[in-house]
mmCIF file of C-alpha atoms in Angstrom:
data_model
loop_
_atom_site.group_PDB
_atom_site.id
_atom_site.type_symbol
_atom_site.label_atom_id
_atom_site.label_comp_id
_atom_site.label_asym_id
_atom_site.label_seq_id
_atom_site.Cartn_x
_atom_site.Cartn_y
_atom_site.Cartn_z
ATOM 1 C CA MET I 6 69.156 132.150 97.574
ATOM 2 C CA GLN I 7 69.140 128.371 97.884
ATOM 3 C CA THR I 8 67.265 128.590 101.204
ATOM 4 C CA VAL I 9 64.537 130.618 99.507
ATOM 5 C CA LEU I 10 64.402 128.122 96.639
ATOM 6 C CA ILE I 11 64.086 125.232 99.103
ATOM 7 C CA GLY I 12 61.180 126.979 100.828
ATOM 8 C CA ILE I 13 59.462 127.687 97.530
ATOM 9 C CA MET I 14 59.966 124.140 96.263
ATOM 10 C CA ALA I 15 58.837 122.549 99.548
ATOM 11 C CA GLY I 16 55.728 124.729 99.456
ATOM 12 C CA GLY I 17 55.180 123.756 95.833
ATOM 13 C CA LEU I 18 55.479 120.073 96.682
ATOM 14 C CA ILE I 19 52.970 120.470 99.499
ATOM 15 C CA ALA I 20 50.609 122.224 97.053
ATOM 16 C CA ALA I 21 51.091 119.359 94.573
ATOM 17 C CA LEU I 22 50.288 116.878 97.347
ATOM 18 C CA ALA I 23 47.134 118.829 98.182
ATOM 19 C CA TYR I 24 46.101 118.615 94.528
ATOM 20 C CA ALA I 25 46.882 114.874 94.477
ATOM 21 C CA THR I 26 44.683 114.468 97.550
ATOM 22 C CA TRP I 27 41.833 116.354 95.943
ATOM 23 C CA THR I 28 41.942 114.416 92.671
ATOM 24 C CA ASP I 29 42.279 111.097 94.500
ATOM 25 C CA ILE I 30 39.247 111.821 96.680
ATOM 26 C CA ARG I 31 37.237 113.109 93.728
ATOM 27 C CA SER I 32 38.017 110.458 91.123
ATOM 28 C CA ARG I 33 40.478 107.954 92.672
ATOM 29 C CA ILE I 34 43.102 109.138 90.178
ATOM 30 C CA ILE I 35 46.405 110.893 90.777
ATOM 31 C CA PRO I 36 47.281 112.390 87.373
ATOM 32 C CA ASN I 37 50.428 111.160 85.626
ATOM 33 C CA PRO I 38 51.533 114.722 84.735
ATOM 34 C CA LEU I 39 51.460 115.611 88.425
ATOM 35 C CA ASN I 40 53.594 112.605 89.375
ATOM 36 C CA ALA I 41 55.950 113.312 86.469
ATOM 37 C CA GLY I 42 56.285 116.948 87.524
ATOM 38 C CA ILE I 43 57.178 115.924 91.070
ATOM 39 C CA ALA I 44 59.728 113.384 89.840
ATOM 40 C CA LEU I 45 61.261 115.654 87.200
ATOM 41 C CA SER I 46 61.698 118.542 89.633
ATOM 42 C CA ALA I 47 63.756 116.383 92.022
ATOM 43 C CA PRO I 48 67.137 117.292 90.425
ATOM 44 C CA LEU I 49 66.487 120.994 91.086
ATOM 45 C CA TRP I 50 65.590 120.054 94.651
ATOM 46 C CA TRP I 51 68.844 118.090 94.977
ATOM 47 C CA TRP I 52 70.846 121.064 93.731
ATOM 48 C CA ALA I 53 69.065 123.521 96.044
ATOM 49 C CA SER I 54 69.571 121.146 98.983
ATOM 50 C CA GLY I 55 73.296 120.861 98.250
ATOM 51 C CA LEU I 56 73.126 117.126 97.589
ATOM 52 C CA SER I 57 76.331 115.700 96.144
ATOM 53 C CA PRO I 58 76.147 113.693 92.913
ATOM 54 C CA TRP I 59 77.840 110.766 94.611
ATOM 55 C CA PRO I 60 76.578 109.249 96.772
ATOM 56 C CA GLY I 61 73.700 111.666 97.498
ATOM 57 C CA MET I 62 71.904 111.820 94.157
ATOM 58 C CA ALA I 63 72.654 108.164 93.468
ATOM 59 C CA ILE I 64 71.007 107.219 96.774
ATOM 60 C CA GLN I 65 67.915 109.257 95.903
ATOM 61 C CA LEU I 66 67.644 107.587 92.491
ATOM 62 C CA ALA I 67 68.042 104.158 94.094
ATOM 63 C CA LEU I 68 65.436 104.993 96.741
ATOM 64 C CA GLY I 69 62.913 106.156 94.154
ATOM 65 C CA GLY I 70 63.551 103.070 92.004
ATOM 66 C CA ALA I 71 63.316 100.701 94.963
ATOM 67 C CA ALA I 72 60.075 102.330 96.079
ATOM 68 C CA LEU I 73 58.651 101.910 92.589
ATOM 69 C CA LEU I 74 59.551 98.210 92.537
ATOM 70 C CA VAL I 75 58.270 97.474 96.047
ATOM 71 C CA PHE I 76 54.978 99.299 95.627
ATOM 72 C CA MET I 77 54.425 97.836 92.164
ATOM 73 C CA GLY I 78 53.916 94.624 94.132
ATOM 74 C CA ALA I 79 51.050 96.289 96.020
ATOM 75 C CA PHE I 80 49.640 97.434 92.682
ATOM 76 C CA ALA I 81 49.945 93.912 91.233
ATOM 77 C CA MET I 82 47.970 92.558 94.200
ATOM 78 C CA GLY I 83 45.265 95.174 93.672
ATOM 79 C CA ALA I 84 46.025 96.808 97.015
ATOM 80 C CA MET I 85 47.094 100.164 95.594
ATOM 81 C CA GLY I 86 46.503 102.205 92.468
ATOM 82 C CA GLY I 87 49.137 103.043 89.904
ATOM 83 C CA GLY I 88 49.035 106.764 90.663
ATOM 84 C CA ASP I 89 49.684 106.057 94.337
ATOM 85 C CA VAL I 90 52.700 103.915 93.443
ATOM 86 C CA LYS I 91 54.121 106.580 91.125
ATOM 87 C CA LEU I 92 53.594 109.292 93.739
ATOM 88 C CA ILE I 93 55.453 107.273 96.389
ATOM 89 C CA ALA I 94 58.318 106.637 93.965
ATOM 90 C CA ALA I 95 58.482 110.338 93.036
ATOM 91 C CA LEU I 96 58.628 111.246 96.725
ATOM 92 C CA GLY I 97 61.480 108.765 97.118
ATOM 93 C CA LEU I 98 63.449 111.092 94.855
ATOM 94 C CA TRP I 99 62.776 114.047 97.154
ATOM 95 C CA LEU I 100 62.960 112.762 100.716
ATOM 96 C CA LEU I 101 66.175 111.649 102.377
ATOM 97 C CA PRO I 102 66.116 107.931 103.215
ATOM 98 C CA LEU I 103 65.252 108.301 106.919
ATOM 99 C CA ASP I 104 62.586 110.902 106.109
ATOM 100 C CA PHE I 105 61.199 108.645 103.397
ATOM 101 C CA PHE I 106 60.953 105.688 105.768
ATOM 102 C CA GLN I 107 59.295 107.901 108.367
ATOM 103 C CA MET I 108 56.797 108.962 105.706
ATOM 104 C CA ILE I 109 56.151 105.317 104.779
ATOM 105 C CA VAL I 110 55.419 104.414 108.409
ATOM 106 C CA TRP I 111 53.014 107.343 108.817
ATOM 107 C CA MET I 112 51.452 106.603 105.417
ATOM 108 C CA SER I 113 50.881 102.979 106.419
ATOM 109 C CA LEU I 114 49.252 103.953 109.699
ATOM 110 C CA GLY I 115 47.145 106.637 108.039
ATOM 111 C CA GLY I 116 46.221 104.338 105.180
ATOM 112 C CA GLY I 117 45.131 101.675 107.666
ATOM 113 C CA LEU I 118 42.931 104.149 109.525
ATOM 114 C CA LEU I 119 41.527 105.447 106.255
ATOM 115 C CA THR I 120 40.748 101.908 105.099
ATOM 116 C CA PHE I 121 39.085 101.055 108.407
ATOM 117 C CA GLY I 122 36.987 104.219 108.262
ATOM 118 C CA MET I 123 35.926 103.522 104.699
ATOM 119 C CA LEU I 124 35.019 99.931 105.579
ATOM 120 C CA ILE I 125 32.762 101.195 108.371
ATOM 121 C CA TRP I 126 31.233 103.765 106.008
ATOM 122 C CA LYS I 127 30.620 101.066 103.377
ATOM 123 C CA TRP I 128 29.093 98.728 105.967
ATOM 124 C CA ALA I 129 26.849 101.489 107.386
ATOM 125 C CA ARG I 130 25.585 102.358 103.914
ATOM 126 C CA LYS I 131 25.220 98.672 102.999
ATOM 127 C CA ASN I 132 27.198 99.350 99.845
ATOM 128 C CA GLU I 133 28.067 96.193 97.898
ATOM 129 C CA GLY I 134 30.520 97.791 95.457
ATOM 130 C CA GLN I 135 34.291 97.502 95.335
ATOM 131 C CA LEU I 136 36.039 99.489 98.045
ATOM 132 C CA GLU I 137 38.552 101.926 96.538
ATOM 133 C CA ILE I 138 40.804 103.638 99.045
ATOM 134 C CA PRO I 139 42.224 107.069 98.128
ATOM 135 C CA TYR I 140 45.734 106.360 99.436
ATOM 136 C CA GLY I 141 46.859 109.701 98.037
ATOM 137 C CA VAL I 142 45.265 111.173 101.158
ATOM 138 C CA ALA I 143 47.486 109.058 103.430
ATOM 139 C CA ILE I 144 50.561 109.698 101.265
ATOM 140 C CA ALA I 145 50.090 113.476 101.371
ATOM 141 C CA ALA I 146 49.146 113.532 105.051
ATOM 142 C CA ALA I 147 52.323 111.602 105.883
ATOM 143 C CA THR I 148 54.643 113.569 103.599
ATOM 144 C CA ALA I 149 53.671 117.150 104.403
ATOM 145 C CA PRO I 150 54.716 117.170 108.075
ATOM 146 C CA VAL I 151 57.955 115.275 107.354
ATOM 147 C CA LEU I 152 58.801 117.767 104.618
ATOM 148 C CA ALA I 153 57.774 120.748 106.721
ATOM 149 C CA GLU I 154 59.823 119.658 109.706
ATOM 150 C CA ARG I 155 62.961 118.883 107.715
ATOM 151 C CA TYR I 156 62.985 121.785 105.288
ATOM 152 C CA ILE I 157 60.518 124.549 106.020
ATOM 153 C CA TYR I 158 60.884 124.687 109.809
ATOM 154 C CA HIS I 159 64.587 123.912 109.703
ATOM 155 C CA PHE I 160 65.367 126.792 107.367
ATOM 156 C CA THR I 161 62.948 129.324 108.851
ATOM 157 C CA GLY I 162 62.784 128.397 112.552
#
């Protein structure tokens, strides 16, 4: 039963990430209710994954809180939007520490490529406006394969 729940929840998280990607591309906004839903569903995920209250759940809470604090710095510098920061923090509640750090590395690389591509696009179009990067794309693209490898493939393969 828990294996089925893990598969359903992992699929649901991937669907939520797809929606975050779409809204970020469309309007450069990742909705607060979406981020809240991801964060608030983490305890069910912990239970289904068999995570112990101590130290497992405590580590996940600390990871999510630390991610929020660190990426709030990027927000304060204008390098990242608030929705992106909240999404990363919510994912810190879901992903085990090593998986989370793997996601951050892939997100950083993907975000860099995305930024470079958008800079070229802006230059080619001779657009003088502010460049707004939809980092939700890089966040989702980095999270989905990490999640799929750890949970979906692991439990079905």
